[in-house]
mmCIF file of C-alpha atoms in Angstrom:
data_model
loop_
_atom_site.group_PDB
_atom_site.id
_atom_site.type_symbol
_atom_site.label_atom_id
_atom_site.label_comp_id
_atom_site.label_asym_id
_atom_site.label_seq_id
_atom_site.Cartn_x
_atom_site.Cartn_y
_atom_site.Cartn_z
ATOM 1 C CA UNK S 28 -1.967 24.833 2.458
ATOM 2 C CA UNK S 29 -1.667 22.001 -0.504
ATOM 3 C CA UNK S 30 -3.297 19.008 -0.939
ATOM 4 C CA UNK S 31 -1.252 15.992 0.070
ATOM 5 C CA UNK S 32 -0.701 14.008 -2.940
ATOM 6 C CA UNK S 33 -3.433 11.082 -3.997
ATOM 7 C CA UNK S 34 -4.281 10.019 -7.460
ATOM 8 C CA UNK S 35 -7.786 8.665 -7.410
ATOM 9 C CA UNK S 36 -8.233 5.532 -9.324
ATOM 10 C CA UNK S 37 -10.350 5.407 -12.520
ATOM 11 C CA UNK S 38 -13.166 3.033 -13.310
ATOM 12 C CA UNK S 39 -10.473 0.334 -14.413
ATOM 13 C CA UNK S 40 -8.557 0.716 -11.729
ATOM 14 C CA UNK S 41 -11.624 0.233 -9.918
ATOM 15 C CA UNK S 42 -12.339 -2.767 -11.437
ATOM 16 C CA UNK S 43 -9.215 -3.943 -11.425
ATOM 17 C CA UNK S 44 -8.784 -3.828 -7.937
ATOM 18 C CA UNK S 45 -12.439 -5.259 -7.637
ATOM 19 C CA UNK S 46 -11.173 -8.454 -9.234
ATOM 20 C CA UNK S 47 -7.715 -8.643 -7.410
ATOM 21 C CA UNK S 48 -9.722 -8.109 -4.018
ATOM 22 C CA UNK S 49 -11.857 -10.804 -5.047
ATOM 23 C CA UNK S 50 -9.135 -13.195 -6.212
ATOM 24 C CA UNK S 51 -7.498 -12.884 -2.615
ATOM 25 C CA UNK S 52 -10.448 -13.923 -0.871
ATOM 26 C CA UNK S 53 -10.850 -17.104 -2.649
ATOM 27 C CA UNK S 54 -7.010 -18.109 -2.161
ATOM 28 C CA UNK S 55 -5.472 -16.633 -5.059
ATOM 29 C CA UNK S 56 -2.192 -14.054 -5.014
ATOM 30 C CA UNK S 57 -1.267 -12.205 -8.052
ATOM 31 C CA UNK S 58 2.490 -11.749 -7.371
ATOM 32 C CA UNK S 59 1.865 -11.884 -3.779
ATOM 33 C CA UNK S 60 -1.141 -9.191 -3.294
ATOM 34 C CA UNK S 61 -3.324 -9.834 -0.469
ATOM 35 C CA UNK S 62 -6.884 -7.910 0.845
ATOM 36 C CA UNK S 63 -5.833 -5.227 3.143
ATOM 37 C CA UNK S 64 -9.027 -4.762 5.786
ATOM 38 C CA UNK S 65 -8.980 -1.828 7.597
ATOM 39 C CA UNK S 66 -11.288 -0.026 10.359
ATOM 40 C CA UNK S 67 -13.124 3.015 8.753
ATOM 41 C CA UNK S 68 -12.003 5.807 10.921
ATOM 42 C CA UNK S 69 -15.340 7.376 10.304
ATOM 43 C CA UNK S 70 -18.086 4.434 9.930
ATOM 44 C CA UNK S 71 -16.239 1.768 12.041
ATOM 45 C CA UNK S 72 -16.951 -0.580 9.631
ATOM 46 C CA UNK S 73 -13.906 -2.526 7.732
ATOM 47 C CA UNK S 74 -12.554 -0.996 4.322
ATOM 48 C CA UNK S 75 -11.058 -3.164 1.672
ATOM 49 C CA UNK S 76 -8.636 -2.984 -0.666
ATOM 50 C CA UNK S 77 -6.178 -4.933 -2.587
ATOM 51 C CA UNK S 78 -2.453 -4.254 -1.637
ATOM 52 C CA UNK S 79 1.289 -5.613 -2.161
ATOM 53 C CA UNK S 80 3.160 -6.226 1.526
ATOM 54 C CA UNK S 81 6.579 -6.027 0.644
ATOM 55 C CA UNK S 82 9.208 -7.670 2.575
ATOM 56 C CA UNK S 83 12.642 -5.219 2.688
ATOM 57 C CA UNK S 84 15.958 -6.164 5.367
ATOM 58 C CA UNK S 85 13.249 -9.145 7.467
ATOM 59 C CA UNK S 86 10.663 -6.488 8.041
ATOM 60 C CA UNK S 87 7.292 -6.163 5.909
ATOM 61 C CA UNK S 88 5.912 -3.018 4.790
ATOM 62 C CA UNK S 89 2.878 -1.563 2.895
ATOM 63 C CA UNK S 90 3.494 1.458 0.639
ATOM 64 C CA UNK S 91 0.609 3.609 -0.845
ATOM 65 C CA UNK S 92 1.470 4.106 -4.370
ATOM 66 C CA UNK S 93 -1.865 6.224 -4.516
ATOM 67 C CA UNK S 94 -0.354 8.410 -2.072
ATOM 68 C CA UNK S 95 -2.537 9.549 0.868
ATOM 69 C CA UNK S 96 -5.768 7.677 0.532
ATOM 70 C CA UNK S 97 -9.042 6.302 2.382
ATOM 71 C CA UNK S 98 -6.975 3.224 3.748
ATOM 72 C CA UNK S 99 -3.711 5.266 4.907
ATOM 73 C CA UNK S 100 -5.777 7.400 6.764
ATOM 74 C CA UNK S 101 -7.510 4.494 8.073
ATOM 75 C CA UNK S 102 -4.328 3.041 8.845
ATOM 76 C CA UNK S 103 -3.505 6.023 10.966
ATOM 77 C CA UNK S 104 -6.426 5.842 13.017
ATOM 78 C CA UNK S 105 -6.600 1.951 13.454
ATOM 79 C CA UNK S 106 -3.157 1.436 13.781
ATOM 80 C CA UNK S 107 -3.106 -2.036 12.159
ATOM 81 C CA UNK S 108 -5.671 -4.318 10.054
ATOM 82 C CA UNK S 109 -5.736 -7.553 8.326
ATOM 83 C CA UNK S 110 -4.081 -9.219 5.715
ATOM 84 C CA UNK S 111 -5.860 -11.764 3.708
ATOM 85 C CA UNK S 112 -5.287 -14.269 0.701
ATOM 86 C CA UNK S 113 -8.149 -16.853 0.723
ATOM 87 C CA UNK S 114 -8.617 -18.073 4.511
ATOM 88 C CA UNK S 115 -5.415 -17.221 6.048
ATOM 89 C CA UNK S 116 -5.940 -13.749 7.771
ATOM 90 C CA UNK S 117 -3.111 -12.142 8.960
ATOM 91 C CA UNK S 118 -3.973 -9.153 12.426
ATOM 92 C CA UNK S 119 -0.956 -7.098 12.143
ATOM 93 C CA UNK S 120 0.221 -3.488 13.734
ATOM 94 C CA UNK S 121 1.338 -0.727 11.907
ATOM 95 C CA UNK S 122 3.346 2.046 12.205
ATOM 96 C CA UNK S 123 3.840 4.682 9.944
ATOM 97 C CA UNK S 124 7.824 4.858 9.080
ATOM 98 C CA UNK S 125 8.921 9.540 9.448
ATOM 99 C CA UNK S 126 12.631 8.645 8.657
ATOM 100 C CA UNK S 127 12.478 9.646 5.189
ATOM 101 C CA UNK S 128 16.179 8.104 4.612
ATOM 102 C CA UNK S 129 14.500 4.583 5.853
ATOM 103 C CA UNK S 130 11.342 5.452 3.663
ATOM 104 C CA UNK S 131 13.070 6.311 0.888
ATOM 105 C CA UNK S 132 15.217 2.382 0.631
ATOM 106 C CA UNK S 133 11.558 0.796 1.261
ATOM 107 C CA UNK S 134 10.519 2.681 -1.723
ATOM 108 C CA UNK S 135 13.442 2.004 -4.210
ATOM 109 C CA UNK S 136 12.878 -2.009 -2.853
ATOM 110 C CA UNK S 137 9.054 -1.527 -3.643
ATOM 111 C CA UNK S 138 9.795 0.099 -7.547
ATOM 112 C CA UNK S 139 11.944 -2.485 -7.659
ATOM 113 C CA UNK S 140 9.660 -5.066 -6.972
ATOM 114 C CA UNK S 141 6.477 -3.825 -8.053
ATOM 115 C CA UNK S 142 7.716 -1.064 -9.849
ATOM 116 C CA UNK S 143 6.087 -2.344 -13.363
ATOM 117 C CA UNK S 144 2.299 -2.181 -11.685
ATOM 118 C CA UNK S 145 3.092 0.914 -10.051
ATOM 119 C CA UNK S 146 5.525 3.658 -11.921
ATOM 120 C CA UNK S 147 2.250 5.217 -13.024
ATOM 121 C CA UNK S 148 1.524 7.006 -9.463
ATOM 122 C CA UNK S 149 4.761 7.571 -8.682
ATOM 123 C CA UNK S 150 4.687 10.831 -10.847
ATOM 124 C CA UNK S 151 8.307 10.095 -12.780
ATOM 125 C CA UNK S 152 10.083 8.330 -9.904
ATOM 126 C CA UNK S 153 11.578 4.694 -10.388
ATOM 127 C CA UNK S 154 13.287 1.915 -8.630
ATOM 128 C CA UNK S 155 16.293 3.785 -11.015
ATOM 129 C CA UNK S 156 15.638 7.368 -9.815
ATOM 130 C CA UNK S 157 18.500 9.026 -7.775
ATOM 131 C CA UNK S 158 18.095 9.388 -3.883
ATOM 132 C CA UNK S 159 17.517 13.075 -3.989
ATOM 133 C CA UNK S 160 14.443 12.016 -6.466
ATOM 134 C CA UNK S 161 13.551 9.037 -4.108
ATOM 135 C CA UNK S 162 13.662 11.208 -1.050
ATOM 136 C CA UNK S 163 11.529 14.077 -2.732
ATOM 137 C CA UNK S 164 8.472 11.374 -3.593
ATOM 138 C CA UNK S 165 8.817 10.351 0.135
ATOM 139 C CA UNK S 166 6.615 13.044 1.796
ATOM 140 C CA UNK S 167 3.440 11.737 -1.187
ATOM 141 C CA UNK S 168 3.564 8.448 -0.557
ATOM 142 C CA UNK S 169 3.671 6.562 3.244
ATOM 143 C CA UNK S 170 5.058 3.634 4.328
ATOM 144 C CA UNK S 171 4.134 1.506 7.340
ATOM 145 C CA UNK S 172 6.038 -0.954 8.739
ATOM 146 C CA UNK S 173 3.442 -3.787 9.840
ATOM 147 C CA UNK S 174 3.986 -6.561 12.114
ATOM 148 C CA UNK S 175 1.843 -9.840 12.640
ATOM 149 C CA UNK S 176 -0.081 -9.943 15.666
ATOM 150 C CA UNK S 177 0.587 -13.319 17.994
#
């Protein structure tokens, strides 16, 4: 049995994400990123990471350009987390979307949108990339559909 897919950041993208983490906690949004908190499935303690919610037909979404990493299998286990861009924290629910027809037009809307941050772990796929291309990414990169708590 394979691997699922994940391409592990390298010290830049480290950093990176370090400063775009850090940015969201004091308030600011680089093209509408926010600080994705989630439960650690194994030390219970909250996991951070920078992420871009993207809204697609009213609904919002978070896709995991990395593919399947720390925080989606976080995700799994928690179910939902927080969203946060200086002091307005967001508790949402998550669910993981299966329908890879339904994944697959969150994904062309998310290449699309963030598409020039994120090509580069999307192993060849773009917002331009035919649905039979789109739908055979799917499986290395999930998508949850996340709604705000209260």
């Amino acid at each position: 049995m394979s691997q699922p897919y994940y391409l592990q950041g390298n010290p830049l993208n480290d950093r990176l994400n370090g400063l775009i983490g850090w940015l969201a906690r004091r308030g600011v949004s680089l093209a509408g990123s926010a600080e994705l908190s989630v439960r650690g499935r194994k030390s219970g303690k909250m996991q951070r990471i920078p992420v871009n919610p993207h809204t697609y037909d009213g609904a919002q979404y978070l896709v995991s350009a990395r593919g399947h990493s720390q925080w989606v299998r976080n995700m799994r286990a928690a179910g939902g987390g927080e969203l946060r861009v200086g002091r307005r924290v967001r508790a949402f629910s998550a669910v993981e979307i299966t329908d890879d027809a339904h994944k697959a037009s969150v994904v062309r809307a998310y290449l699309e949108r963030w598409g020039w941050q994120v090509n580069q772990f999307f192993q060849g796929v773009t917002a331009k990339s035919t649905d039979a291309e789109l739908l055979a990414a799917c499986p290395d990169h999930p998508v949850f559909r996340i709604t705000v708590d209260g």
